[in-house]
Amino acid sequence: MSLIIGQHVSFKKEDQLEGSVLEALSYGANTFMFYTGAPQNTARVPISSEKTNNGLKLMNENNIDLDNVVVHAPYIINLANSNNFDFNVRFLKEEISRVEKIGVNKLVLHPGSHVGLGVDTGIKNIIDSLNTVLTKDTNVIVCLETMAGKGTEIGRNFNEIKSIIDGINLKDKIGVCMDTCHLNDAGYDLGDFDKILDEFDSIIGLNYLKVIHINDSKNIIGSHKDRHENIGIGKIGFDKLIKIIYCEKIKGIPKILETPYVEGKPPYKQEIEMIRAKKFNENLIDDILK
Ligand code: FE
Ligand code: FE
Ligand code: ZN
């Protein structure tokens, strides 16, 4: 199996999945991730079966496996805050049914921020919400993302993610998404990724790892900032990221870039080329701007 690499793409109301696939192909990717609507609000257009079918056909023709495609849940959902319990549950259920309609089976979700309620209460709220949302008929795996620990974010370390998973009734509906920028900012040294994987395996279990977001970071280890940087020009650097991307133990897991646009231009084609070549492009920014 070769490298499974893609990036965040748009999901526009006119073109939907078909447009997302075309965008991914334009970057030379073999997978992708998208939001089904604006992440910061609740406006959603109905999923078009025509656009979905056109997209699936295009994927089939270009060897993109639906199993490797990821949806990111809107970050307006904060399951750690029980004041919004009814809204959270309703909106997340709706989001899951949209994702199921498209046929994607991985939904990345930020665990949430406890907003002063405390970590334990936040984790309890996340568990209660997920146990209400997930049923035996749920056809997606909700992948909790490892977070940078900005503000009161939960999921700053593997123990917090593990505590959430421990409380989930239907454990086959839950997974984890690692984010390299977030790990760095949370205090993990990506220079020793084997050690991180060992720790993940002993605390959570490697079988729970479903997605990896590959991002460089604008900030140093432990900064708790969460500001993504283009591959190779941040504080993590190209060599460490390449080792993670090509790590044998996580070979089959989709790698998704969420690096920033450069002056309005997507960086993904150039970043993917550089990753495939395993050689840092000194002219990355110039090439993106060309
Ligand atoms: Fe995220
Ligand atoms: Fe991420
Ligand atoms: Zn982030």
mmCIF file of C-alpha atoms and ligand atoms in Angstrom:
data_model
loop_
_atom_site.group_PDB
_atom_site.id
_atom_site.type_symbol
_atom_site.label_atom_id
_atom_site.label_comp_id
_atom_site.label_asym_id
_atom_site.label_seq_id
_atom_site.Cartn_x
_atom_site.Cartn_y
_atom_site.Cartn_z
ATOM 1 C CA MET A 1 0.000 0.000 0.000
ATOM 2 C CA SER A 2 1.342 3.363 -0.909
ATOM 3 C CA LEU A 3 1.166 6.598 1.029
ATOM 4 C CA ILE A 4 -2.355 7.845 1.755
ATOM 5 C CA ILE A 5 -2.047 11.606 1.612
ATOM 6 C CA GLY A 6 -4.562 14.385 1.184
ATOM 7 C CA GLN A 7 -5.623 17.718 2.561
ATOM 8 C CA HIS A 8 -8.539 19.781 3.672
ATOM 9 C CA VAL A 9 -10.738 20.711 0.673
ATOM 10 C CA SER A 10 -13.892 22.799 0.297
ATOM 11 C CA PHE A 11 -17.404 21.343 0.053
ATOM 12 C CA LYS A 12 -19.360 23.957 -1.852
ATOM 13 C CA LYS A 13 -23.137 23.927 -1.890
ATOM 14 C CA GLU A 14 -23.336 23.726 -5.708
ATOM 15 C CA ASP A 15 -20.734 20.993 -6.300
ATOM 16 C CA GLN A 16 -20.586 19.183 -2.961
ATOM 17 C CA LEU A 17 -18.634 15.894 -3.024
ATOM 18 C CA GLU A 18 -17.973 16.120 -6.765
ATOM 19 C CA GLY A 19 -16.242 19.481 -6.260
ATOM 20 C CA SER A 20 -14.272 18.196 -3.271
ATOM 21 C CA VAL A 21 -12.937 15.233 -5.266
ATOM 22 C CA LEU A 22 -11.938 17.450 -8.199
ATOM 23 C CA GLU A 23 -10.105 19.780 -5.833
ATOM 24 C CA ALA A 24 -8.259 16.865 -4.171
ATOM 25 C CA LEU A 25 -7.260 15.469 -7.577
ATOM 26 C CA SER A 26 -5.920 18.876 -8.624
ATOM 27 C CA TYR A 27 -3.385 18.618 -5.787
ATOM 28 C CA GLY A 28 -2.301 15.077 -6.678
ATOM 29 C CA ALA A 29 -3.847 13.718 -3.490
ATOM 30 C CA ASN A 30 -5.370 10.272 -2.970
ATOM 31 C CA THR A 31 -7.619 11.277 -0.093
ATOM 32 C CA PHE A 32 -9.180 14.414 1.407
ATOM 33 C CA MET A 33 -11.098 15.926 4.313
ATOM 34 C CA PHE A 34 -13.943 18.430 4.297
ATOM 35 C CA TYR A 35 -16.587 20.148 6.426
ATOM 36 C CA THR A 36 -20.141 19.558 5.182
ATOM 37 C CA GLY A 37 -20.853 23.268 5.782
ATOM 38 C CA ALA A 38 -19.285 26.300 7.443
ATOM 39 C CA PRO A 39 -17.630 24.989 10.629
ATOM 40 C CA GLN A 40 -18.627 28.037 12.678
ATOM 41 C CA ASN A 41 -22.378 28.070 11.963
ATOM 42 C CA THR A 42 -25.314 25.689 11.606
ATOM 43 C CA ALA A 43 -26.406 26.548 8.043
ATOM 44 C CA ARG A 44 -26.387 23.312 6.031
ATOM 45 C CA VAL A 45 -27.597 22.513 2.514
ATOM 46 C CA PRO A 46 -29.241 19.133 1.846
ATOM 47 C CA ILE A 47 -26.834 16.481 0.577
ATOM 48 C CA SER A 48 -27.422 15.971 -3.159
ATOM 49 C CA SER A 49 -27.425 12.304 -4.185
ATOM 50 C CA GLU A 50 -26.519 13.334 -7.739
ATOM 51 C CA LYS A 51 -23.406 15.232 -6.631
ATOM 52 C CA THR A 52 -22.522 12.434 -4.210
ATOM 53 C CA ASN A 53 -22.788 9.800 -6.944
ATOM 54 C CA ASN A 54 -20.741 11.897 -9.379
ATOM 55 C CA GLY A 55 -18.094 12.298 -6.678
ATOM 56 C CA LEU A 56 -18.028 8.591 -5.851
ATOM 57 C CA LYS A 57 -17.666 7.749 -9.546
ATOM 58 C CA LEU A 58 -14.747 10.171 -9.891
ATOM 59 C CA MET A 59 -13.125 8.664 -6.811
ATOM 60 C CA ASN A 60 -13.531 5.189 -8.216
ATOM 61 C CA GLU A 61 -11.928 6.205 -11.533
ATOM 62 C CA ASN A 62 -8.999 7.760 -9.660
ATOM 63 C CA ASN A 63 -8.431 5.110 -7.000
ATOM 64 C CA ILE A 64 -9.552 7.200 -4.054
ATOM 65 C CA ASP A 65 -10.870 4.851 -1.402
ATOM 66 C CA LEU A 66 -13.946 6.173 0.444
ATOM 67 C CA ASP A 67 -12.594 4.465 3.577
ATOM 68 C CA ASN A 68 -9.741 6.978 3.636
ATOM 69 C CA VAL A 69 -11.934 10.066 3.303
ATOM 70 C CA VAL A 70 -12.616 12.154 6.402
ATOM 71 C CA VAL A 71 -15.219 14.706 7.447
ATOM 72 C CA HIS A 72 -14.418 17.262 10.146
ATOM 73 C CA ALA A 73 -17.300 18.053 12.489
ATOM 74 C CA PRO A 74 -18.118 21.753 12.908
ATOM 75 C CA TYR A 75 -16.286 23.340 15.837
ATOM 76 C CA ILE A 76 -19.433 25.150 16.900
ATOM 77 C CA ILE A 77 -20.206 21.908 18.762
ATOM 78 C CA ASN A 78 -18.671 21.940 22.251
ATOM 79 C CA LEU A 79 -19.681 18.714 23.960
ATOM 80 C CA ALA A 80 -17.756 19.622 27.114
ATOM 81 C CA ASN A 81 -20.258 22.389 27.864
ATOM 82 C CA SER A 82 -23.482 20.815 29.148
ATOM 83 C CA ASN A 83 -25.400 24.128 28.871
ATOM 84 C CA ASN A 84 -25.734 23.343 25.175
ATOM 85 C CA PHE A 85 -26.486 19.640 25.603
ATOM 86 C CA ASP A 86 -29.676 19.554 23.511
ATOM 87 C CA PHE A 87 -28.237 21.675 20.698
ATOM 88 C CA ASN A 88 -24.997 19.649 20.658
ATOM 89 C CA VAL A 89 -26.753 16.316 20.514
ATOM 90 C CA ARG A 90 -29.213 17.406 17.826
ATOM 91 C CA PHE A 91 -26.596 19.053 15.624
ATOM 92 C CA LEU A 92 -24.068 16.232 15.945
ATOM 93 C CA LYS A 93 -26.756 13.652 15.145
ATOM 94 C CA GLU A 94 -27.727 15.664 12.041
ATOM 95 C CA GLU A 95 -24.083 15.935 11.036
ATOM 96 C CA ILE A 96 -23.608 12.190 11.412
ATOM 97 C CA SER A 97 -26.604 11.454 9.211
ATOM 98 C CA ARG A 98 -25.235 13.809 6.520
ATOM 99 C CA VAL A 99 -21.900 12.030 6.675
ATOM 100 C CA GLU A 100 -23.609 8.634 6.510
ATOM 101 C CA LYS A 101 -25.575 9.785 3.474
ATOM 102 C CA ILE A 102 -22.316 10.535 1.659
ATOM 103 C CA GLY A 103 -20.855 7.240 2.874
ATOM 104 C CA VAL A 104 -17.812 8.604 4.695
ATOM 105 C CA ASN A 105 -17.031 6.627 7.850
ATOM 106 C CA LYS A 106 -14.600 8.878 9.711
ATOM 107 C CA LEU A 107 -15.808 12.025 11.473
ATOM 108 C CA VAL A 108 -13.127 14.050 13.270
ATOM 109 C CA LEU A 109 -14.397 15.907 16.334
ATOM 110 C CA HIS A 110 -12.688 18.299 18.745
ATOM 111 C CA PRO A 111 -13.453 16.914 22.224
ATOM 112 C CA GLY A 112 -14.397 20.405 23.434
ATOM 113 C CA SER A 113 -13.435 23.089 25.935
ATOM 114 C CA HIS A 114 -14.606 22.906 29.546
ATOM 115 C CA VAL A 115 -14.965 26.727 29.732
ATOM 116 C CA GLY A 116 -14.186 26.829 33.451
ATOM 117 C CA LEU A 117 -16.263 23.803 34.485
ATOM 118 C CA GLY A 118 -13.060 21.819 35.066
ATOM 119 C CA VAL A 119 -11.514 18.948 33.151
ATOM 120 C CA ASP A 120 -13.409 16.179 34.964
ATOM 121 C CA THR A 121 -16.820 17.792 34.438
ATOM 122 C CA GLY A 122 -15.902 18.550 30.825
ATOM 123 C CA ILE A 123 -14.950 14.931 30.194
ATOM 124 C CA LYS A 124 -18.159 13.727 31.850
ATOM 125 C CA ASN A 125 -20.204 16.056 29.611
ATOM 126 C CA ILE A 126 -18.405 14.806 26.496
ATOM 127 C CA ILE A 127 -19.094 11.204 27.483
ATOM 128 C CA ASP A 128 -22.786 11.857 28.234
ATOM 129 C CA SER A 129 -23.249 13.631 24.897
ATOM 130 C CA LEU A 130 -21.498 10.957 22.851
ATOM 131 C CA ASN A 131 -23.384 8.162 24.605
ATOM 132 C CA THR A 132 -26.617 9.960 23.691
ATOM 133 C CA VAL A 133 -25.590 10.506 20.063
ATOM 134 C CA LEU A 134 -24.037 7.133 19.235
ATOM 135 C CA THR A 135 -26.331 4.165 18.693
ATOM 136 C CA LYS A 136 -25.677 0.671 17.414
ATOM 137 C CA ASP A 137 -26.947 1.858 14.011
ATOM 138 C CA THR A 138 -24.374 4.680 13.806
ATOM 139 C CA ASN A 139 -22.280 4.095 10.708
ATOM 140 C CA VAL A 140 -19.391 6.463 11.383
ATOM 141 C CA ILE A 141 -16.436 6.396 13.722
ATOM 142 C CA VAL A 142 -16.198 9.627 15.714
ATOM 143 C CA CYS A 143 -12.475 10.386 15.893
ATOM 144 C CA LEU A 144 -11.537 12.553 18.876
ATOM 145 C CA GLU A 145 -8.753 14.934 17.892
ATOM 146 C CA THR A 146 -5.688 15.478 20.076
ATOM 147 C CA MET A 147 -5.665 19.191 20.951
ATOM 148 C CA ALA A 148 -3.022 21.853 21.602
ATOM 149 C CA GLY A 149 -4.384 22.728 25.041
ATOM 150 C CA LYS A 150 -5.325 26.261 24.059
ATOM 151 C CA GLY A 151 -7.610 27.872 26.668
ATOM 152 C CA THR A 152 -9.614 25.132 28.370
ATOM 153 C CA GLU A 153 -9.395 22.552 25.575
ATOM 154 C CA ILE A 154 -9.780 18.918 26.574
ATOM 155 C CA GLY A 155 -7.722 16.289 24.756
ATOM 156 C CA ARG A 156 -4.312 17.851 25.517
ATOM 157 C CA ASN A 157 -2.834 14.477 26.267
ATOM 158 C CA PHE A 158 -3.519 10.801 25.652
ATOM 159 C CA ASN A 159 -4.825 10.291 29.212
ATOM 160 C CA GLU A 160 -7.661 12.775 28.666
ATOM 161 C CA ILE A 161 -8.631 11.063 25.396
ATOM 162 C CA LYS A 162 -8.427 7.704 27.149
ATOM 163 C CA SER A 163 -10.733 8.932 29.957
ATOM 164 C CA ILE A 164 -13.336 9.877 27.340
ATOM 165 C CA ILE A 165 -13.076 6.543 25.532
ATOM 166 C CA ASP A 166 -13.380 4.674 28.848
ATOM 167 C CA GLY A 167 -16.825 6.205 29.358
ATOM 168 C CA ILE A 168 -18.166 5.438 25.866
ATOM 169 C CA ASN A 169 -20.622 2.546 25.688
ATOM 170 C CA LEU A 170 -20.168 1.720 22.000
ATOM 171 C CA LYS A 171 -16.382 1.666 21.685
ATOM 172 C CA ASP A 172 -16.417 0.473 18.064
ATOM 173 C CA LYS A 173 -17.930 3.879 17.136
ATOM 174 C CA ILE A 174 -15.011 5.854 18.587
ATOM 175 C CA GLY A 175 -11.490 6.551 17.349
ATOM 176 C CA VAL A 176 -8.702 9.124 17.595
ATOM 177 C CA CYS A 177 -7.232 11.686 15.195
ATOM 178 C CA MET A 178 -3.669 12.796 15.986
ATOM 179 C CA ASP A 179 -2.681 16.291 14.861
ATOM 180 C CA THR A 180 1.066 16.906 14.678
ATOM 181 C CA CYS A 181 0.783 20.680 15.281
ATOM 182 C CA HIS A 182 -1.472 20.085 18.267
ATOM 183 C CA LEU A 183 0.810 17.374 19.691
ATOM 184 C CA ASN A 184 3.818 19.700 19.419
ATOM 185 C CA ASP A 185 1.946 22.602 20.980
ATOM 186 C CA ALA A 186 0.613 20.326 23.733
ATOM 187 C CA GLY A 187 4.182 19.424 24.714
ATOM 188 C CA TYR A 188 4.963 16.194 22.824
ATOM 189 C CA ASP A 189 8.417 16.022 21.254
ATOM 190 C CA LEU A 190 7.829 14.865 17.681
ATOM 191 C CA GLY A 191 11.552 14.221 17.336
ATOM 192 C CA ASP A 192 10.854 10.860 18.934
ATOM 193 C CA PHE A 193 7.664 9.739 17.224
ATOM 194 C CA ASP A 194 8.236 6.073 18.093
ATOM 195 C CA LYS A 195 8.067 7.003 21.745
ATOM 196 C CA ILE A 196 4.830 8.940 21.153
ATOM 197 C CA LEU A 197 3.308 5.949 19.347
ATOM 198 C CA ASP A 198 4.382 3.608 22.158
ATOM 199 C CA GLU A 199 2.798 5.919 24.698
ATOM 200 C CA PHE A 200 -0.370 6.155 22.580
ATOM 201 C CA ASP A 201 -0.463 2.389 22.278
ATOM 202 C CA SER A 202 -0.050 1.726 25.979
ATOM 203 C CA ILE A 203 -2.552 4.381 27.112
ATOM 204 C CA ILE A 204 -5.210 4.294 24.371
ATOM 205 C CA GLY A 205 -4.331 1.455 21.990
ATOM 206 C CA LEU A 206 -3.036 1.908 18.452
ATOM 207 C CA ASN A 207 -6.185 0.265 17.054
ATOM 208 C CA TYR A 208 -8.061 3.486 17.953
ATOM 209 C CA LEU A 209 -5.861 5.652 15.715
ATOM 210 C CA LYS A 210 -7.842 6.388 12.511
ATOM 211 C CA VAL A 211 -6.568 9.684 11.075
ATOM 212 C CA ILE A 212 -3.467 11.880 11.307
ATOM 213 C CA HIS A 213 -3.472 15.603 10.592
ATOM 214 C CA ILE A 214 -0.055 16.581 9.283
ATOM 215 C CA ASN A 215 0.791 20.196 10.017
ATOM 216 C CA ASP A 216 3.905 22.091 10.942
ATOM 217 C CA SER A 217 3.571 24.524 13.846
ATOM 218 C CA LYS A 218 4.332 28.233 14.099
ATOM 219 C CA ASN A 219 5.235 27.723 17.747
ATOM 220 C CA ILE A 220 7.634 25.774 19.952
ATOM 221 C CA ILE A 221 6.860 22.600 21.896
ATOM 222 C CA GLY A 222 4.418 23.182 24.739
ATOM 223 C CA SER A 223 3.259 26.609 23.553
ATOM 224 C CA HIS A 224 -0.479 25.644 23.663
ATOM 225 C CA LYS A 225 -1.116 27.988 20.724
ATOM 226 C CA ASP A 226 -2.513 25.889 17.820
ATOM 227 C CA ARG A 227 -1.285 27.863 14.833
ATOM 228 C CA HIS A 228 -0.543 25.656 11.836
ATOM 229 C CA GLU A 229 2.414 26.312 9.548
ATOM 230 C CA ASN A 230 3.305 25.053 6.061
ATOM 231 C CA ILE A 231 5.253 21.798 5.936
ATOM 232 C CA GLY A 232 8.944 22.265 6.676
ATOM 233 C CA ILE A 233 8.924 25.939 7.548
ATOM 234 C CA GLY A 234 7.642 25.714 11.107
ATOM 235 C CA LYS A 235 9.088 24.710 14.452
ATOM 236 C CA ILE A 236 8.577 20.959 13.876
ATOM 237 C CA GLY A 237 10.418 20.931 10.574
ATOM 238 C CA PHE A 238 10.492 18.764 7.473
ATOM 239 C CA ASP A 239 12.574 15.808 8.677
ATOM 240 C CA LYS A 240 10.451 15.024 11.729
ATOM 241 C CA LEU A 241 7.225 15.311 9.712
ATOM 242 C CA ILE A 242 8.570 13.047 6.950
ATOM 243 C CA LYS A 243 9.483 10.381 9.514
ATOM 244 C CA ILE A 244 5.924 10.491 10.836
ATOM 245 C CA ILE A 245 4.362 10.435 7.361
ATOM 246 C CA TYR A 246 6.415 7.388 6.330
ATOM 247 C CA CYS A 247 6.299 5.598 9.707
ATOM 248 C CA GLU A 248 5.654 1.890 8.975
ATOM 249 C CA LYS A 249 3.454 1.332 12.039
ATOM 250 C CA ILE A 250 0.847 3.812 10.799
ATOM 251 C CA LYS A 251 1.194 3.141 7.089
ATOM 252 C CA GLY A 252 -2.486 2.480 6.375
ATOM 253 C CA ILE A 253 -3.746 5.566 8.189
ATOM 254 C CA PRO A 254 -4.841 8.587 6.115
ATOM 255 C CA LYS A 255 -2.585 11.641 6.475
ATOM 256 C CA ILE A 256 -4.376 14.966 6.023
ATOM 257 C CA LEU A 257 -2.704 18.369 5.575
ATOM 258 C CA GLU A 258 -4.400 21.380 7.187
ATOM 259 C CA THR A 259 -1.631 23.844 6.461
ATOM 260 C CA PRO A 260 -2.418 27.516 5.802
ATOM 261 C CA TYR A 261 -3.059 29.100 2.426
ATOM 262 C CA VAL A 262 -0.261 31.431 1.302
ATOM 263 C CA GLU A 263 -1.586 34.825 0.182
ATOM 264 C CA GLY A 264 -4.856 33.204 -0.770
ATOM 265 C CA LYS A 265 -3.256 30.255 -2.610
ATOM 266 C CA PRO A 266 -3.605 26.625 -1.532
ATOM 267 C CA PRO A 267 -0.194 25.106 -0.656
ATOM 268 C CA TYR A 268 -1.207 21.463 -1.022
ATOM 269 C CA LYS A 269 0.000 20.553 -4.515
ATOM 270 C CA GLN A 270 3.520 21.777 -3.722
ATOM 271 C CA GLU A 271 3.507 20.272 -0.232
ATOM 272 C CA ILE A 272 2.373 16.867 -1.499
ATOM 273 C CA GLU A 273 5.018 16.907 -4.235
ATOM 274 C CA MET A 274 7.671 17.653 -1.645
ATOM 275 C CA ILE A 275 6.390 14.920 0.678
ATOM 276 C CA ARG A 276 6.378 12.355 -2.137
ATOM 277 C CA ALA A 277 9.927 13.371 -3.089
ATOM 278 C CA LYS A 278 10.964 13.209 0.604
ATOM 279 C CA LYS A 279 13.027 16.312 -0.044
ATOM 280 C CA PHE A 280 12.392 19.790 1.341
ATOM 281 C CA ASN A 281 11.681 22.382 -1.336
ATOM 282 C CA GLU A 282 13.661 25.501 -0.440
ATOM 283 C CA ASN A 283 11.429 27.486 -2.829
ATOM 284 C CA LEU A 284 8.149 26.171 -1.403
ATOM 285 C CA ILE A 285 6.522 29.554 -0.809
ATOM 286 C CA ASP A 286 7.660 30.968 -4.176
ATOM 287 C CA ASP A 287 6.354 27.863 -5.953
ATOM 288 C CA ILE A 288 2.995 28.159 -4.193
ATOM 289 C CA LEU A 289 2.741 31.805 -5.241
ATOM 290 C CA LYS A 290 3.682 31.134 -8.869
HETATM 291 FE FE FE B 1 -9.401 19.877 13.956
HETATM 292 FE FE FE B 2 -6.332 19.111 13.013
HETATM 293 ZN ZN ZN B 3 -5.388 23.083 14.781
#
